[in-house]
């Protein structure tokens, strides 16, 4: 009975967190506005294991451009400075989540300890977001604003009816 209750609490928490996020823009908005709205709020709503992938893909796109030697040298240090540390943070976050789940499986769990570990988890996520922003900024500084616009374009996928 207690396991069922704990599972229900976890499920309700997950649902409430998903409902607390920004809603997807209304269908009546123009496609251009939808892309801007999604793009601007995307980094805060990404799955935690996607931050390193985002930076890696931006770096791959940047390296595919016709860049100068100076620009290529500016990109060379990005993986060492940002991608690898973010991957370490992703692993730390996964361990933190495992600890939380393990604590919640104990029928006599200490709410204060669970809250403390949740705080640790949130701090790790915040660090990852900040590092991702710094990495994207470093890529932009290395390749220039115009080239950064090229690699960060979102191409909407339209269905067969042109929507």
PDB file of C-alpha atoms in Angstrom:
ATOM      1  CA  UNK A   1       0.000   0.000   0.000  1.00  0.00           C
ATOM      2  CA  UNK A   2       2.812   2.406   0.874  1.00  0.00           C
ATOM      3  CA  UNK A   3       4.613   1.627  -2.394  1.00  0.00           C
ATOM      4  CA  UNK A   4       1.456   2.438  -4.282  1.00  0.00           C
ATOM      5  CA  UNK A   5       1.161   5.699  -2.379  1.00  0.00           C
ATOM      6  CA  UNK A   6       4.794   6.592  -3.077  1.00  0.00           C
ATOM      7  CA  UNK A   7       4.361   5.770  -6.770  1.00  0.00           C
ATOM      8  CA  UNK A   8       1.255   7.938  -6.869  1.00  0.00           C
ATOM      9  CA  UNK A   9       3.103  10.852  -5.224  1.00  0.00           C
ATOM     10  CA  UNK A  10       5.945  10.565  -7.744  1.00  0.00           C
ATOM     11  CA  UNK A  11       3.503  10.417 -10.637  1.00  0.00           C
ATOM     12  CA  UNK A  12       1.586  13.441  -9.365  1.00  0.00           C
ATOM     13  CA  UNK A  13       4.833  15.368  -8.926  1.00  0.00           C
ATOM     14  CA  UNK A  14       5.916  14.587 -12.475  1.00  0.00           C
ATOM     15  CA  UNK A  15       2.534  15.620 -13.865  1.00  0.00           C
ATOM     16  CA  UNK A  16       2.489  18.853 -11.881  1.00  0.00           C
ATOM     17  CA  UNK A  17       6.003  19.712 -13.090  1.00  0.00           C
ATOM     18  CA  UNK A  18       5.031  19.113 -16.695  1.00  0.00           C
ATOM     19  CA  UNK A  19       1.917  21.255 -16.304  1.00  0.00           C
ATOM     20  CA  UNK A  20       3.924  24.037 -14.675  1.00  0.00           C
ATOM     21  CA  UNK A  21       6.057  24.478 -17.805  1.00  0.00           C
ATOM     22  CA  UNK A  22       5.221  27.090 -20.405  1.00  0.00           C
ATOM     23  CA  UNK A  23       2.472  25.944 -22.744  1.00  0.00           C
ATOM     24  CA  UNK A  24       3.194  25.371 -26.418  1.00  0.00           C
ATOM     25  CA  UNK A  25       2.263  28.473 -28.387  1.00  0.00           C
ATOM     26  CA  UNK A  26      -1.289  28.624 -29.706  1.00  0.00           C
ATOM     27  CA  UNK A  27      -1.972  27.257 -33.194  1.00  0.00           C
ATOM     28  CA  UNK A  28      -3.223  30.651 -34.346  1.00  0.00           C
ATOM     29  CA  UNK A  29       0.247  32.190 -34.138  1.00  0.00           C
ATOM     30  CA  UNK A  30       2.348  32.520 -37.240  1.00  0.00           C
ATOM     31  CA  UNK A  31       4.952  29.811 -37.801  1.00  0.00           C
ATOM     32  CA  UNK A  32       7.801  32.301 -37.378  1.00  0.00           C
ATOM     33  CA  UNK A  33       6.562  33.329 -33.950  1.00  0.00           C
ATOM     34  CA  UNK A  34       6.150  29.706 -32.912  1.00  0.00           C
ATOM     35  CA  UNK A  35       9.772  28.975 -33.762  1.00  0.00           C
ATOM     36  CA  UNK A  36      11.012  32.001 -31.832  1.00  0.00           C
ATOM     37  CA  UNK A  37       8.882  31.136 -28.786  1.00  0.00           C
ATOM     38  CA  UNK A  38      10.017  27.522 -28.769  1.00  0.00           C
ATOM     39  CA  UNK A  39      13.639  28.409 -29.356  1.00  0.00           C
ATOM     40  CA  UNK A  40      13.780  31.014 -26.600  1.00  0.00           C
ATOM     41  CA  UNK A  41      12.333  28.707 -23.979  1.00  0.00           C
ATOM     42  CA  UNK A  42      13.909  25.500 -25.271  1.00  0.00           C
ATOM     43  CA  UNK A  43      17.109  25.515 -23.245  1.00  0.00           C
ATOM     44  CA  UNK A  44      15.305  25.723 -19.903  1.00  0.00           C
ATOM     45  CA  UNK A  45      12.963  22.849 -20.748  1.00  0.00           C
ATOM     46  CA  UNK A  46      15.462  20.455 -22.276  1.00  0.00           C
ATOM     47  CA  UNK A  47      16.049  17.011 -20.880  1.00  0.00           C
ATOM     48  CA  UNK A  48      19.185  17.262 -18.742  1.00  0.00           C
ATOM     49  CA  UNK A  49      21.075  14.772 -20.875  1.00  0.00           C
ATOM     50  CA  UNK A  50      20.625  16.956 -23.946  1.00  0.00           C
ATOM     51  CA  UNK A  51      22.841  19.899 -22.973  1.00  0.00           C
ATOM     52  CA  UNK A  52      26.106  18.289 -24.102  1.00  0.00           C
ATOM     53  CA  UNK A  53      24.387  17.121 -27.300  1.00  0.00           C
ATOM     54  CA  UNK A  54      23.139  20.642 -28.040  1.00  0.00           C
ATOM     55  CA  UNK A  55      26.635  22.097 -27.704  1.00  0.00           C
ATOM     56  CA  UNK A  56      28.181  19.231 -29.666  1.00  0.00           C
ATOM     57  CA  UNK A  57      25.756  19.698 -32.573  1.00  0.00           C
ATOM     58  CA  UNK A  58      26.263  23.469 -32.595  1.00  0.00           C
ATOM     59  CA  UNK A  59      30.015  22.878 -32.674  1.00  0.00           C
ATOM     60  CA  UNK A  60      29.682  20.366 -35.537  1.00  0.00           C
ATOM     61  CA  UNK A  61      27.535  22.808 -37.536  1.00  0.00           C
ATOM     62  CA  UNK A  62      30.016  25.614 -36.853  1.00  0.00           C
ATOM     63  CA  UNK A  63      32.934  23.468 -38.013  1.00  0.00           C
ATOM     64  CA  UNK A  64      31.098  22.727 -41.261  1.00  0.00           C
ATOM     65  CA  UNK A  65      31.080  26.440 -42.170  1.00  0.00           C
ATOM     66  CA  UNK A  66      33.801  28.144 -44.181  1.00  0.00           C
ATOM     67  CA  UNK A  67      35.735  29.531 -41.224  1.00  0.00           C
ATOM     68  CA  UNK A  68      39.083  31.269 -40.917  1.00  0.00           C
ATOM     69  CA  UNK A  69      41.977  29.688 -39.026  1.00  0.00           C
ATOM     70  CA  UNK A  70      41.406  32.129 -36.159  1.00  0.00           C
ATOM     71  CA  UNK A  71      37.731  31.094 -35.930  1.00  0.00           C
ATOM     72  CA  UNK A  72      38.653  27.386 -36.006  1.00  0.00           C
ATOM     73  CA  UNK A  73      41.199  27.935 -33.223  1.00  0.00           C
ATOM     74  CA  UNK A  74      38.486  29.680 -31.193  1.00  0.00           C
ATOM     75  CA  UNK A  75      36.300  26.579 -31.489  1.00  0.00           C
ATOM     76  CA  UNK A  76      39.099  24.123 -30.690  1.00  0.00           C
ATOM     77  CA  UNK A  77      38.860  24.538 -26.908  1.00  0.00           C
ATOM     78  CA  UNK A  78      35.059  24.281 -26.648  1.00  0.00           C
ATOM     79  CA  UNK A  79      34.857  20.516 -25.988  1.00  0.00           C
ATOM     80  CA  UNK A  80      37.492  20.637 -23.256  1.00  0.00           C
ATOM     81  CA  UNK A  81      36.040  23.743 -21.591  1.00  0.00           C
ATOM     82  CA  UNK A  82      32.341  22.945 -21.879  1.00  0.00           C
ATOM     83  CA  UNK A  83      31.215  19.639 -23.393  1.00  0.00           C
ATOM     84  CA  UNK A  84      33.272  17.313 -21.182  1.00  0.00           C
ATOM     85  CA  UNK A  85      32.418  19.120 -17.928  1.00  0.00           C
ATOM     86  CA  UNK A  86      28.723  19.143 -18.893  1.00  0.00           C
ATOM     87  CA  UNK A  87      28.882  15.383 -19.481  1.00  0.00           C
ATOM     88  CA  UNK A  88      30.346  14.995 -15.977  1.00  0.00           C
ATOM     89  CA  UNK A  89      27.473  17.075 -14.600  1.00  0.00           C
ATOM     90  CA  UNK A  90      24.985  14.894 -16.492  1.00  0.00           C
ATOM     91  CA  UNK A  91      26.455  11.842 -14.747  1.00  0.00           C
ATOM     92  CA  UNK A  92      26.284  13.609 -11.367  1.00  0.00           C
ATOM     93  CA  UNK A  93      22.649  14.468 -12.055  1.00  0.00           C
ATOM     94  CA  UNK A  94      21.817  10.872 -12.880  1.00  0.00           C
ATOM     95  CA  UNK A  95      23.437   9.709  -9.627  1.00  0.00           C
ATOM     96  CA  UNK A  96      21.474  12.337  -7.715  1.00  0.00           C
ATOM     97  CA  UNK A  97      18.210  11.151  -9.283  1.00  0.00           C
ATOM     98  CA  UNK A  98      19.065   7.558  -8.409  1.00  0.00           C
ATOM     99  CA  UNK A  99      19.655   8.593  -4.787  1.00  0.00           C
ATOM    100  CA  UNK A 100      16.280  10.337  -4.653  1.00  0.00           C
ATOM    101  CA  UNK A 101      14.468   7.311  -6.063  1.00  0.00           C
ATOM    102  CA  UNK A 102      16.308   5.035  -3.660  1.00  0.00           C
ATOM    103  CA  UNK A 103      15.317   7.221  -0.709  1.00  0.00           C
ATOM    104  CA  UNK A 104      11.677   7.284  -1.805  1.00  0.00           C
ATOM    105  CA  UNK A 105      11.545   3.490  -1.986  1.00  0.00           C
ATOM    106  CA  UNK A 106      12.206   3.346   1.746  1.00  0.00           C
ATOM    107  CA  UNK A 107       8.817   3.488   3.501  1.00  0.00           C
ATOM    108  CA  UNK A 108      10.446   5.414   6.370  1.00  0.00           C
ATOM    109  CA  UNK A 109      12.218   7.974   4.183  1.00  0.00           C
ATOM    110  CA  UNK A 110      13.311  11.262   5.707  1.00  0.00           C
ATOM    111  CA  UNK A 111      11.587  14.120   3.840  1.00  0.00           C
ATOM    112  CA  UNK A 112      14.379  16.529   4.788  1.00  0.00           C
ATOM    113  CA  UNK A 113      17.017  14.289   3.173  1.00  0.00           C
ATOM    114  CA  UNK A 114      14.919  13.881   0.021  1.00  0.00           C
ATOM    115  CA  UNK A 115      14.427  17.646  -0.188  1.00  0.00           C
ATOM    116  CA  UNK A 116      18.144  18.181   0.341  1.00  0.00           C
ATOM    117  CA  UNK A 117      19.034  15.771  -2.469  1.00  0.00           C
ATOM    118  CA  UNK A 118      16.420  17.419  -4.688  1.00  0.00           C
ATOM    119  CA  UNK A 119      18.120  20.743  -4.044  1.00  0.00           C
ATOM    120  CA  UNK A 120      21.445  19.197  -5.069  1.00  0.00           C
ATOM    121  CA  UNK A 121      19.819  17.874  -8.249  1.00  0.00           C
ATOM    122  CA  UNK A 122      18.380  21.297  -9.107  1.00  0.00           C
ATOM    123  CA  UNK A 123      21.734  22.997  -8.488  1.00  0.00           C
ATOM    124  CA  UNK A 124      23.444  20.568 -10.862  1.00  0.00           C
ATOM    125  CA  UNK A 125      20.812  21.276 -13.526  1.00  0.00           C
ATOM    126  CA  UNK A 126      21.258  25.023 -13.076  1.00  0.00           C
ATOM    127  CA  UNK A 127      25.028  24.684 -13.457  1.00  0.00           C
ATOM    128  CA  UNK A 128      24.480  22.713 -16.672  1.00  0.00           C
ATOM    129  CA  UNK A 129      22.190  25.401 -18.075  1.00  0.00           C
ATOM    130  CA  UNK A 130      24.703  28.127 -17.242  1.00  0.00           C
ATOM    131  CA  UNK A 131      27.562  26.146 -18.787  1.00  0.00           C
ATOM    132  CA  UNK A 132      25.485  25.563 -21.936  1.00  0.00           C
ATOM    133  CA  UNK A 133      24.757  29.263 -22.262  1.00  0.00           C
ATOM    134  CA  UNK A 134      28.458  30.045 -21.795  1.00  0.00           C
ATOM    135  CA  UNK A 135      29.370  27.422 -24.416  1.00  0.00           C
ATOM    136  CA  UNK A 136      26.916  28.822 -26.959  1.00  0.00           C
ATOM    137  CA  UNK A 137      28.234  32.296 -26.240  1.00  0.00           C
ATOM    138  CA  UNK A 138      31.812  31.099 -26.767  1.00  0.00           C
ATOM    139  CA  UNK A 139      30.828  29.506 -30.086  1.00  0.00           C
ATOM    140  CA  UNK A 140      29.091  32.728 -31.149  1.00  0.00           C
ATOM    141  CA  UNK A 141      32.128  34.806 -30.157  1.00  0.00           C
ATOM    142  CA  UNK A 142      34.457  32.490 -32.066  1.00  0.00           C
ATOM    143  CA  UNK A 143      32.501  32.343 -35.338  1.00  0.00           C
ATOM    144  CA  UNK A 144      30.696  35.688 -35.333  1.00  0.00           C
ATOM    145  CA  UNK A 145      27.036  36.618 -35.091  1.00  0.00           C
ATOM    146  CA  UNK A 146      26.199  36.032 -38.772  1.00  0.00           C
ATOM    147  CA  UNK A 147      27.659  32.521 -38.786  1.00  0.00           C
ATOM    148  CA  UNK A 148      25.953  31.798 -35.468  1.00  0.00           C
ATOM    149  CA  UNK A 149      22.612  32.734 -37.034  1.00  0.00           C
ATOM    150  CA  UNK A 150      23.295  30.164 -39.757  1.00  0.00           C
ATOM    151  CA  UNK A 151      23.903  27.318 -37.318  1.00  0.00           C
ATOM    152  CA  UNK A 152      21.059  28.172 -34.970  1.00  0.00           C
ATOM    153  CA  UNK A 153      18.235  28.366 -37.500  1.00  0.00           C
ATOM    154  CA  UNK A 154      15.248  26.197 -36.652  1.00  0.00           C
ATOM    155  CA  UNK A 155      13.692  24.708 -39.721  1.00  0.00           C
ATOM    156  CA  UNK A 156      10.068  23.865 -38.987  1.00  0.00           C
ATOM    157  CA  UNK A 157       8.803  20.524 -40.190  1.00  0.00           C
ATOM    158  CA  UNK A 158       5.525  20.933 -42.016  1.00  0.00           C
ATOM    159  CA  UNK A 159       2.968  18.226 -42.558  1.00  0.00           C
ATOM    160  CA  UNK A 160       1.499  17.331 -45.956  1.00  0.00           C
ATOM    161  CA  UNK A 161      -1.111  20.102 -45.633  1.00  0.00           C
ATOM    162  CA  UNK A 162       1.534  22.822 -45.297  1.00  0.00           C
ATOM    163  CA  UNK A 163       0.981  23.438 -41.588  1.00  0.00           C
TER     164      UNK A 163
END
